[in-house]
XYZ file of C-alpha atoms in Angstrom:
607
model
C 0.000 0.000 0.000
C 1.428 3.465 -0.953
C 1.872 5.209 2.192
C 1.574 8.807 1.001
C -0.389 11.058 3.156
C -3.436 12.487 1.277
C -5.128 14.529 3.673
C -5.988 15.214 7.580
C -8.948 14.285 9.570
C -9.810 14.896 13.684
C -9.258 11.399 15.643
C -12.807 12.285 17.231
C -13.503 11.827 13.120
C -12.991 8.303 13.026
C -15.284 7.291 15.274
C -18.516 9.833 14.668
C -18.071 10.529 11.110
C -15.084 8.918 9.073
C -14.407 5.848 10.601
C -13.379 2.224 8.162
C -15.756 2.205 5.507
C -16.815 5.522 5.260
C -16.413 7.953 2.259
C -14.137 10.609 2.833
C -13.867 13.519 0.162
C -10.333 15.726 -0.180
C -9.533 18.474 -2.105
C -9.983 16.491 -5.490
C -9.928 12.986 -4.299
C -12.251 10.487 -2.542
C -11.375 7.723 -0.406
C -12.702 5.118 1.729
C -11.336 4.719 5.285
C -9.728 0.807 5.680
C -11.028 -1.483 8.047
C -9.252 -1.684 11.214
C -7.170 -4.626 10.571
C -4.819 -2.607 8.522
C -4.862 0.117 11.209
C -1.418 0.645 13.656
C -1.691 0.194 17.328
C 0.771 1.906 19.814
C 0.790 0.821 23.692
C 0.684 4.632 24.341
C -2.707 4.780 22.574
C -4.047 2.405 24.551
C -7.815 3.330 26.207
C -9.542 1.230 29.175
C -12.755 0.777 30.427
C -13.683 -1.801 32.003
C -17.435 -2.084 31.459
C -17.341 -0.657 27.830
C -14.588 -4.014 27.571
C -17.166 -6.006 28.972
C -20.166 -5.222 27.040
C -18.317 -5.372 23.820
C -16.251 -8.706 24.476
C -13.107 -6.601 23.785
C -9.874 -6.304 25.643
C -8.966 -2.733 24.727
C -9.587 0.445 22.675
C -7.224 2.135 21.100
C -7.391 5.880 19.433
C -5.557 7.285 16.593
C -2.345 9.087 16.829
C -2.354 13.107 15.951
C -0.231 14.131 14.059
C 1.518 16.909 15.422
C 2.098 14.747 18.789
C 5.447 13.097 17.273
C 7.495 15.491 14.761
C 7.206 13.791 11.402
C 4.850 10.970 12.188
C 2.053 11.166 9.278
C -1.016 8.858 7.133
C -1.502 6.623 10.759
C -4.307 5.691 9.326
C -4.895 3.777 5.803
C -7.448 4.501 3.281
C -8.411 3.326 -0.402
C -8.839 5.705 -3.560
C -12.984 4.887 -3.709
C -14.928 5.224 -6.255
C -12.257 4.284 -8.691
C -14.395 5.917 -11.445
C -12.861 9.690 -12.338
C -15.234 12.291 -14.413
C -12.513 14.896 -16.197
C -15.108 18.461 -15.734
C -13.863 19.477 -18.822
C -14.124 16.637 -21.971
C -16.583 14.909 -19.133
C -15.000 11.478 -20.084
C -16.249 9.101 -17.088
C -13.168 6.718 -16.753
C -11.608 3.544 -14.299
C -8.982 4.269 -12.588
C -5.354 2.385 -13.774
C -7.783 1.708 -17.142
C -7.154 4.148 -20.127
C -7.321 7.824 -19.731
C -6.407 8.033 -16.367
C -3.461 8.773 -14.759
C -2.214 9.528 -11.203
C 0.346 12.625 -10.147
C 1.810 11.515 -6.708
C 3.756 14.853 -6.143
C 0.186 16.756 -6.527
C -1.944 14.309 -5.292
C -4.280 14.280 -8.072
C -5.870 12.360 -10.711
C -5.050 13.202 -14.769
C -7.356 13.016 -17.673
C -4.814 11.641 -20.318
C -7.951 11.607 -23.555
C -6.282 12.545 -26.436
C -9.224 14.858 -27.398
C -9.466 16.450 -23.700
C -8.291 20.207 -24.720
C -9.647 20.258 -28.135
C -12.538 21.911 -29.598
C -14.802 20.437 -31.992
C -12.154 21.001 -35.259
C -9.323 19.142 -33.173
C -7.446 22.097 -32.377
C -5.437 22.077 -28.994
C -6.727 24.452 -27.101
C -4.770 23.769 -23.630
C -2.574 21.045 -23.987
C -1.950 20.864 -19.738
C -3.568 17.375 -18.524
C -6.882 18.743 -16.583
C -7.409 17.108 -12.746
C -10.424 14.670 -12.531
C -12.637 14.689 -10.042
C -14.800 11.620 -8.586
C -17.576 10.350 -9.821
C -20.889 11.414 -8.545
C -22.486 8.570 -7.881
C -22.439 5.047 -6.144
C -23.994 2.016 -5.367
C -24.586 0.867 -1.623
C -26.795 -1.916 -0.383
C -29.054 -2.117 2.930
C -26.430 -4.796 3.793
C -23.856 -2.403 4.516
C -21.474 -3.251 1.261
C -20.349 -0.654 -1.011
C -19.718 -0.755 -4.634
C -19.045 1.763 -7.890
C -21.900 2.632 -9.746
C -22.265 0.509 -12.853
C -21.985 2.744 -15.582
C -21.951 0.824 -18.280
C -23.894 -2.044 -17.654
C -26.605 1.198 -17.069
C -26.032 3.019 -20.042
C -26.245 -0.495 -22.449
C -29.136 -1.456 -20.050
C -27.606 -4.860 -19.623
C -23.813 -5.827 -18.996
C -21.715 -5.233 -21.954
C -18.274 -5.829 -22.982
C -17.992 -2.485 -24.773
C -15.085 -0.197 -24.396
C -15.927 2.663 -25.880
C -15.313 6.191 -23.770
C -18.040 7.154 -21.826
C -18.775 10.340 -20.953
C -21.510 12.386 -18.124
C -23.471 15.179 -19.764
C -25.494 17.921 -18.137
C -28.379 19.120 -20.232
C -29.553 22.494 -18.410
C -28.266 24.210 -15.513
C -31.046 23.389 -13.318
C -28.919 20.677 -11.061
C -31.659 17.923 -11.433
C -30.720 14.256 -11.547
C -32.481 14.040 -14.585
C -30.694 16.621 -16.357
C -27.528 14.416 -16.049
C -27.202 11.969 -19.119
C -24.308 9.352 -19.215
C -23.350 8.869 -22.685
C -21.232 6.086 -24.643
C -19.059 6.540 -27.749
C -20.931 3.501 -29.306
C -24.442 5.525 -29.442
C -26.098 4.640 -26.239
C -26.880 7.376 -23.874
C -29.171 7.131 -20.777
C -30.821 9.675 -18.654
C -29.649 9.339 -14.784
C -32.730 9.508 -13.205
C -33.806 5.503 -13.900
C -31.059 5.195 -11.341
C -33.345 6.373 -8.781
C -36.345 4.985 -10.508
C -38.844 2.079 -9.458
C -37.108 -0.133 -11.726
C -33.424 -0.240 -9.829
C -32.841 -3.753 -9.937
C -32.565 -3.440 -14.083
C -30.617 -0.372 -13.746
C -27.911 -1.098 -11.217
C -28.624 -4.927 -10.910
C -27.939 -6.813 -7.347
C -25.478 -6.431 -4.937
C -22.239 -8.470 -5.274
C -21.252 -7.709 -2.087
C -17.943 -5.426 -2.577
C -16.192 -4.092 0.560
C -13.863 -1.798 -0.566
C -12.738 -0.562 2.516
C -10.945 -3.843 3.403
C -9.767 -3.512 -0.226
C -11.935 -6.216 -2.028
C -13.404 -6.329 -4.964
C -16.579 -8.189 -6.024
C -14.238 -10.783 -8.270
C -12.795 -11.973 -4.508
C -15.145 -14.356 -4.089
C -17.336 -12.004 -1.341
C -20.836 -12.373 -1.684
C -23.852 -10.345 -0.442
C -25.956 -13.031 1.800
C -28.912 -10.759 1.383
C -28.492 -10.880 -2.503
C -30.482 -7.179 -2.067
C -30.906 -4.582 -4.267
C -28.535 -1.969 -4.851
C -29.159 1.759 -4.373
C -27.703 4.954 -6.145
C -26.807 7.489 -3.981
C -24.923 10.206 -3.972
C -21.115 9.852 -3.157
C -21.572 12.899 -0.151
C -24.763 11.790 1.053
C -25.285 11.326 4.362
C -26.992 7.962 4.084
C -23.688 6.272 3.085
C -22.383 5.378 6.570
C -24.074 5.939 10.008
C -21.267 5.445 12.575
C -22.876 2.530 15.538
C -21.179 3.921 18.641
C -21.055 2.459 21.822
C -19.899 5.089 25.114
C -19.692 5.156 28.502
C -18.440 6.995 31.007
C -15.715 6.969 33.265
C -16.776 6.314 36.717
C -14.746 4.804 39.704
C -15.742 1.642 41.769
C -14.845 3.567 44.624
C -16.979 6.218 43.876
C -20.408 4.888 44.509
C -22.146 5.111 47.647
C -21.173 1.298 48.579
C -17.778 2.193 47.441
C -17.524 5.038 49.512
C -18.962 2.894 52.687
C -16.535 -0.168 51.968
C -13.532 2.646 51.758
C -13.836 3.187 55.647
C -13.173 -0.781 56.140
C -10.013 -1.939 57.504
C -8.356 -3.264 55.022
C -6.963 -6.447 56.068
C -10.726 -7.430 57.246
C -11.652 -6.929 53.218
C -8.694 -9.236 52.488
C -10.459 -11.917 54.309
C -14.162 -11.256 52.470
C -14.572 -14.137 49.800
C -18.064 -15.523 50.545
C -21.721 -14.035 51.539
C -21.683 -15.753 55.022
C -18.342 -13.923 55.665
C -20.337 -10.757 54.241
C -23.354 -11.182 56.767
C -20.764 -11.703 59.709
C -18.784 -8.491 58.333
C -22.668 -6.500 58.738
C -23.077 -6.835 62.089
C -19.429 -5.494 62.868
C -19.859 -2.364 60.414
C -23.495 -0.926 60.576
C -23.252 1.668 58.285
C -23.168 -1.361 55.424
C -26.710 -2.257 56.705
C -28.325 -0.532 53.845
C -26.934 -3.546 51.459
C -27.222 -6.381 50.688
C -24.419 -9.137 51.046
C -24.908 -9.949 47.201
C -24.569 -6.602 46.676
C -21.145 -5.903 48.362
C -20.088 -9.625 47.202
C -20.656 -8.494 43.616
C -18.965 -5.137 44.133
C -15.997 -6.654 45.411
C -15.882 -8.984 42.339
C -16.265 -6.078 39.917
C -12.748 -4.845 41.514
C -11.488 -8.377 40.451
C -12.299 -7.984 36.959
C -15.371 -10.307 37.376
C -18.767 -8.778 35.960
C -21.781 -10.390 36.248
C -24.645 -9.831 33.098
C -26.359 -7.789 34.897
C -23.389 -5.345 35.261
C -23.366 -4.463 31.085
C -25.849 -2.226 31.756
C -24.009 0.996 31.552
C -26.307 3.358 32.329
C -27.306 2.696 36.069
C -23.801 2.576 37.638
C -23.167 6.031 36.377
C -26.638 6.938 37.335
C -25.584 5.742 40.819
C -22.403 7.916 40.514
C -23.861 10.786 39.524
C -26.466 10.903 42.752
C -22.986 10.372 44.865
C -22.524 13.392 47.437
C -20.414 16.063 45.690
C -19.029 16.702 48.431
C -16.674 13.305 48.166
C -15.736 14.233 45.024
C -11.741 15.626 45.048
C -10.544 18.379 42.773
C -7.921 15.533 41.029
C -10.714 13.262 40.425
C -11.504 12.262 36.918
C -15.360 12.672 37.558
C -15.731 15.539 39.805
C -19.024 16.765 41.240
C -20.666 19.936 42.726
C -23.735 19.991 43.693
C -26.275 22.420 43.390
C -30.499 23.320 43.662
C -33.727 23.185 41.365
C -34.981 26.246 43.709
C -38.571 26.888 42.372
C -38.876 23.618 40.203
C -38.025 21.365 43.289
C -41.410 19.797 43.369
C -40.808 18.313 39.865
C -36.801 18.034 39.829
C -35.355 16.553 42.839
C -31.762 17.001 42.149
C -29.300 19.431 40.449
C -25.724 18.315 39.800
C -22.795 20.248 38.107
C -20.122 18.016 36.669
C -17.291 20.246 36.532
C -15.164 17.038 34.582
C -16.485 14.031 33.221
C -14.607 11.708 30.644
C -16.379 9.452 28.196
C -14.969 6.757 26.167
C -16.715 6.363 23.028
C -15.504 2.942 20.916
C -17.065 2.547 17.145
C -18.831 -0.939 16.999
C -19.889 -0.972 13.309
C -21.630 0.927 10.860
C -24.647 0.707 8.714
C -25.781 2.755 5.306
C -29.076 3.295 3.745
C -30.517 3.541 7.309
C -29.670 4.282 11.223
C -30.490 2.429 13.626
C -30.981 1.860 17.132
C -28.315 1.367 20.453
C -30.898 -0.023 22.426
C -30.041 -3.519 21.624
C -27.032 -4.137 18.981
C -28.155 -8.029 19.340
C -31.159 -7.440 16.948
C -28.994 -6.030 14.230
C -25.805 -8.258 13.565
C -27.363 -9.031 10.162
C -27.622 -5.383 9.408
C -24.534 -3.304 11.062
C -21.396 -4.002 8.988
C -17.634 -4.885 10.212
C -15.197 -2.846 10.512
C -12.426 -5.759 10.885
C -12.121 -8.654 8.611
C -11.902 -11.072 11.369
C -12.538 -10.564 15.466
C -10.265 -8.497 16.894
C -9.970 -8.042 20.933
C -10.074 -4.052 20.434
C -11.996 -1.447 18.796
C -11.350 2.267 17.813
C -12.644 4.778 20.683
C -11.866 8.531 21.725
C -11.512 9.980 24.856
C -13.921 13.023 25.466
C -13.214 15.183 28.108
C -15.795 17.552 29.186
C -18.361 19.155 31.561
C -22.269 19.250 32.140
C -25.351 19.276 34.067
C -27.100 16.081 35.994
C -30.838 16.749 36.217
C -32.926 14.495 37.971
C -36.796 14.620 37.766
C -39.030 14.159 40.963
C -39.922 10.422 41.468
C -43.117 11.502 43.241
C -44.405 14.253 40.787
C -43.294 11.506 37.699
C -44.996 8.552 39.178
C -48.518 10.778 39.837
C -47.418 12.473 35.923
C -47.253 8.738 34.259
C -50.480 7.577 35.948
C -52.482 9.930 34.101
C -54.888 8.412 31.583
C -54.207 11.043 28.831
C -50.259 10.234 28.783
C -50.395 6.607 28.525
C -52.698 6.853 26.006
C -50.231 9.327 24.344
C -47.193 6.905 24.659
C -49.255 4.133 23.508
C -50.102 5.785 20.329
C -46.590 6.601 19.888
C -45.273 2.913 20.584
C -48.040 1.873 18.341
C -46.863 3.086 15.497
C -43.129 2.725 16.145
C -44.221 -1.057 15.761
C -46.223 -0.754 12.623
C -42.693 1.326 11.386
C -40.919 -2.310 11.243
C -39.256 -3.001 7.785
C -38.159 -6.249 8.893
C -39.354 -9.042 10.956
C -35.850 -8.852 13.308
C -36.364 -4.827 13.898
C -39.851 -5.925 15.097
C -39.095 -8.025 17.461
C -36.056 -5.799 18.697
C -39.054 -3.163 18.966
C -41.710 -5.527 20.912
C -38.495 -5.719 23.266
C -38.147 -2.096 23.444
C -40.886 -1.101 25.830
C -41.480 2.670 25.603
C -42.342 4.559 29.323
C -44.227 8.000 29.110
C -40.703 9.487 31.451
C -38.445 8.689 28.486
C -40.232 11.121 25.801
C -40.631 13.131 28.929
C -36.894 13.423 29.649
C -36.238 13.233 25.767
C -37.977 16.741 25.077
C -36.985 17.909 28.196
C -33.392 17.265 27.413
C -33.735 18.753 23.868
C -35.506 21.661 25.160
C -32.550 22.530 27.654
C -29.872 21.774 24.439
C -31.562 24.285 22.653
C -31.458 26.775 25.079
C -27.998 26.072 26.388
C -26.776 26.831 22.927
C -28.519 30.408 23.166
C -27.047 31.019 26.892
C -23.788 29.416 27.324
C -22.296 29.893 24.226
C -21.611 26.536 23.101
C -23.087 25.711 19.648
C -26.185 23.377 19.399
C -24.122 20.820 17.836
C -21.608 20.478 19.773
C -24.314 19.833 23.329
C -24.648 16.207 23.811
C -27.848 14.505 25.471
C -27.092 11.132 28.220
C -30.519 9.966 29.406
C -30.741 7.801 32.010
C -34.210 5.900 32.004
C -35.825 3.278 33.314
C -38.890 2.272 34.758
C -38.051 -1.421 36.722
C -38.140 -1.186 40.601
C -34.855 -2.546 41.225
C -33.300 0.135 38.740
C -35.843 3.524 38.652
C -34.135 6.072 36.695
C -35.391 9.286 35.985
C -32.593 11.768 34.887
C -30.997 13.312 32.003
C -26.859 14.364 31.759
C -26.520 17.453 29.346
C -23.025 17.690 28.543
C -19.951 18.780 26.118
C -16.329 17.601 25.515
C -13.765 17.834 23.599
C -10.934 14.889 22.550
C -7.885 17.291 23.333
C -6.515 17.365 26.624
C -7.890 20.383 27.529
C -11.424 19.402 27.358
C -14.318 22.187 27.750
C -13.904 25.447 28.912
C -16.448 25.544 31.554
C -19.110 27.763 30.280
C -21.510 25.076 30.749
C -21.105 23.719 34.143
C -21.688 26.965 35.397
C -25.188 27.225 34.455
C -25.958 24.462 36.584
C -25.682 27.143 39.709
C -29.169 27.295 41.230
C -30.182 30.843 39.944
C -28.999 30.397 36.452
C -30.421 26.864 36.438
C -33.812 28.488 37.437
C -33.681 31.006 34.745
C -32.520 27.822 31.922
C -35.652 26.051 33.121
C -38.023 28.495 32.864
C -36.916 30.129 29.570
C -36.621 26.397 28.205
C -40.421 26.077 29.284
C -41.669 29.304 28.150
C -39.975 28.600 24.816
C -42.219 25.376 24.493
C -45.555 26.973 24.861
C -45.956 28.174 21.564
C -43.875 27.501 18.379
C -43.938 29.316 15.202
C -45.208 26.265 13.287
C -48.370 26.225 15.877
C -51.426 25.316 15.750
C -49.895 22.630 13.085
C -47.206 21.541 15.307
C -49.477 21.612 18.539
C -51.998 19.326 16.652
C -49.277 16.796 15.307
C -49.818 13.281 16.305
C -47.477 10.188 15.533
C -48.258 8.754 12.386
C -47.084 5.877 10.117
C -46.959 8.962 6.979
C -45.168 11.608 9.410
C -43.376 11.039 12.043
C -42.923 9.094 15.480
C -43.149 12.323 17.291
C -45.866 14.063 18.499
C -46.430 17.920 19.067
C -42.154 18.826 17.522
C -40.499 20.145 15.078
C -37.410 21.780 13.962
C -38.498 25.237 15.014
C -39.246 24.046 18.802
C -37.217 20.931 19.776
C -35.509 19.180 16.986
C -32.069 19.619 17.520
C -28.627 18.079 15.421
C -28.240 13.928 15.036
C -24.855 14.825 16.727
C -26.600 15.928 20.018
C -29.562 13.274 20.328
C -29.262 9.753 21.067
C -32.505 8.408 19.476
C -32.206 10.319 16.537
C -34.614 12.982 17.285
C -37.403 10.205 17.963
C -39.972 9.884 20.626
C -40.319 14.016 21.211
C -43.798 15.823 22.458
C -43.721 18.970 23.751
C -47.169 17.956 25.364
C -45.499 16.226 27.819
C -43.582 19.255 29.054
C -45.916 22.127 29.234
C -49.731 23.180 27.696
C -49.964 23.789 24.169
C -52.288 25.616 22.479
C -53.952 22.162 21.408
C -53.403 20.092 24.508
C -54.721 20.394 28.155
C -53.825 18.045 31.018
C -50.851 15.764 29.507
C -47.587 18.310 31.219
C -45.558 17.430 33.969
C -44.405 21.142 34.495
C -47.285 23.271 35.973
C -47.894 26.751 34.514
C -47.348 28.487 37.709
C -43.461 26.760 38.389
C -42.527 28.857 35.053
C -44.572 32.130 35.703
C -42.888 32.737 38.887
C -39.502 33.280 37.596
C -39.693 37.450 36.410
């Protein structure tokens, strides 16, 4: 592989937006990241977490190298020229790659039309005899299945496969910008209008998928075979249906830091040494009293968690750093990773019980897969191993993660004033209608019965809109863009596990992480003022009465009363990919009475 370096990406990049197997366009080139396998791996790159190693059956993660952190150190991470298929913008010859016409200028890092007509005009007379750069073709070919393949020009424009070599060439008929102004056109006579690419009829105009993986460098002659044998779709080589990133994160939270933790911390040590069973646990209760408020199982399983042992139960990642987060602050040190201050709902105390600032938080996000065509869900990755596509050739015991450092606000909602909120006859109804239809949404019989699996609660669109409500705001008071706010919602409705809470947060991979803007309005009288100017901005959108009136439908939408002018915010910022949103839920609208959690007066009284 030629090692030249062709261009610079972020190492947060690889994992959220150009990680192996997705598209990545240069200055006049376009490549495809390669799979992992062919990636390096330094010991100094190394990442660890222990339940994000766990729940992915990994041993490590390891992040890409900068680089400006070792003086002359470049291209750390390998990519493929893709598509291979060159358009020259000015004799428009559409041409292969190391087939004729084509050649490649490694000092300039660019691709040559060599046609001997390219400079001519219509008489043959050289008009600029200087070989013009191509640029890649437009389109492509990608399959639900995840593979990846150049679009088929000339089995399209002979509308079968063909062994002609004649020079094609892409035509534009007007200047409108349509598809269907675009005509691909062969020396031999045939021409074809693009838009039967995006036609009814695709399987006669790009045929089925031979399942080509380019970004482990194989072709479709390798013996690699789509098990799906599905249908291929043009799309555009930019479009942002070509790779959805399947990311897996969690954040960095100590053992020790829990409340059992911090109760186990004031044992003598040698009498932990001795603790291997759950009789010696029950003896060990009666000698330490402030441990009465566990269970032996529980301290027997912490205790094996230190080991390295986790039990199934423990790859749920969400309630130990729920657990963390309710920790006092006040045991939180300035050099801890995961440092807390704590802080007050003042006048929305009834309905939010607790108010944390987390002055530094670190999560570790590690790419799993990717899919194209369509997203999908994190709830359970099980339901989708036919679907999300490898990112390795064979199992490897590590993924590619980043480190975010960062800051943000833990808001916890009222378990009293939810409970009496989710009894009401009007929301259930409400969240029925919406899990209704995000059943009848199935394309497949697998995402069905992921979704049958997925129960939805009324508190989880509750602390969904909530969440995007306070993004949206955030953006407008602490100066961080919309984007660049990140939602963590911790939700669940089993008695064992009741969650209720939402972590609004930002980061950054450099060492430095966030600058703190945040974190500060989590102090009780700027917290006050977020709430209630979040609230007040939900009572009436500039879309109403239409958005008021919206209800989840199989034509529309999953969502109820939202939209981009009240609550939508960027894919980068919401976890469920703005899905299962009703502004309803939060306050009164101008077409809904009795289903808000937030009374009118909690939001008045605020001047």
């Amino acid at each position: 592989m030629n090692k030249q370096v062709i261009g610079n990406v972020r190492p947060s990049q690889l994992i959220t937006a150009f990680g192996p197997g997705a598209i990545v366009d240069l200055h006049t080139l376009s490549i495809v990241v390669a799979g992992i396998d062919l990636w390096s791996k330094e010991q100094d790159l190394v990442i660890h977490e222990t339940r994000l190693e766990k729940a992915l059956n990994v041993k490590r993660f390891y992040s890409a190298r900068p680089v400006e952190s070792i003086f002359g150190a470049h291209g750390t991470i390998p990519a493929f020229i893709f598509p291979r298929y060159q358009l020259c913008p000015r004799c428009r010859t559409l041409s292969k790659l190391n087939e004729e016409y084509l050649r490649y200028d490694s000092k300039r890092k660019e691709i040559k039309c060599t046609h001997p007509d390219c400079g001519k005009d219509k008489d043959g007379n050289v008009i600029n005899n200087i070989p013009k750069t191509t640029l890649p073709a437009p389109f492509i070919v990608a399959c639900p299945a995840g593979h990846l393949d150049e679009f088929p020009w000339r089995r399209y424009v002979h509308r079968s496969e063909s062994d002609c070599s004649a020079r094609m060439r892409l035509f534009s008929r007007s200047e409108h910008g349509t598809v269907a102004d675009l005509h691909v056109r062969c020396d031999c006579g045939r021409q074809r209008s693009m838009s039967y690419a995006f036609g009814d009829d695709k399987l006669e105009a790009t045929g089925l998928c031979k399942g080509a993986q380019p970004w482990f460098g194989i072709s479709e002659n390798e013996g690699h075979k789509c098990s799906r044998n599905a249908e291929l779709k043009t799309i555009l080589r930019g479009a942002s249906n070509a790779w959805f990133p399947v990311i897996q994160s969690a954040l960095k939270i100590d053992l020790e830091s829990t409340p059992l933790g911090i109760a186990l911390s004031k044992i003598p040590i040698d009498t932990m040494d001795e603790i291997r069973t759950e009789e010696k646990i029950t003896a060990l209760l009666t000698l330490f009293p402030q441990l009465n408020e566990f269970s032996a199982k529980e301290i027997l399983d912490y205790l094996q968690k230190k080991n390295g042992v986790l039990s199934p139960d423990d790859l749920d990642l969400r309630y130990p750093e729920w657990c963390a987060l309710r920790r006092n602050p006040e045991e939180t040190l300035p050099e801890d990773e995961f440092l807390l201050e704590g802080s007050s709902a003042g006048l929305f105390q009834k309905f939010i019980s607790n108010v944390v600032i987390v002055r530094k938080l670190i999560e570790v996000r590690a790419l799993v897969g990717f899919t194209r065509i369509d997203p999908i869900s994190n709830f359970n990755l099980d339901f989708f191993e036919d679907v999300i596509s490898p990112i390795s050739q064979r199992k490897l015991d590590w993924l590619p993660a980043v480190e975010i450092k960062g800051e943000g606000i833990f808001i916890e909602l009222n378990e009293d004033a939810l409970s009496e909120w989710e009894s009401r006859s009007v929301v259930r109804e409400r969240t029925n209608d919406i899990y209704r239809i995000f059943i009848e949404m199935s394309f497949t019989e697998n995402q069905k019965t992921e979704r049958l699996n997925r129960k939805l609660f009324p508190r989880e669109v509750l602390l969904h809109t909530f969440s995007h409500l306070l993004i949206r705001q955030l953006a407008l008071d602490c100066g961080y863009s919309s984007s660049s706010i990140r939602e963590r919602i911790y939700c669940s409705s089993d008695p064992k596990k009741r969650m209720a809470g939402v972590l609004i947060y930002t980061g950054s991979a450099d060492s430095d992480g966030s600058l703190g803007g945040l974190a500060d309005i989590g102090n009780s009288e700027r917290f006050q003022k977020l709430v209630r100017d979040a609230l007040k901005s939900a009572l009436i959108c500039s879309s109403d009465p239409l958005c008021a009136n919206h209800t989840p439908d199989l034509q529309s939408s999953l969502n109820g009363a939202t939209c981009h002018a009240c609550s939508l915010v960027s894919e980068t910022s919401c976890e469920n990919f703005n899905l299962f949103l009703d502004r309803n839920f939060i306050v009164e609208t101008l077409a809904r009475q009795g289903m808000a959690y937030f009374d009118t007066k909690s939001y008045q009284e605020l001047s």
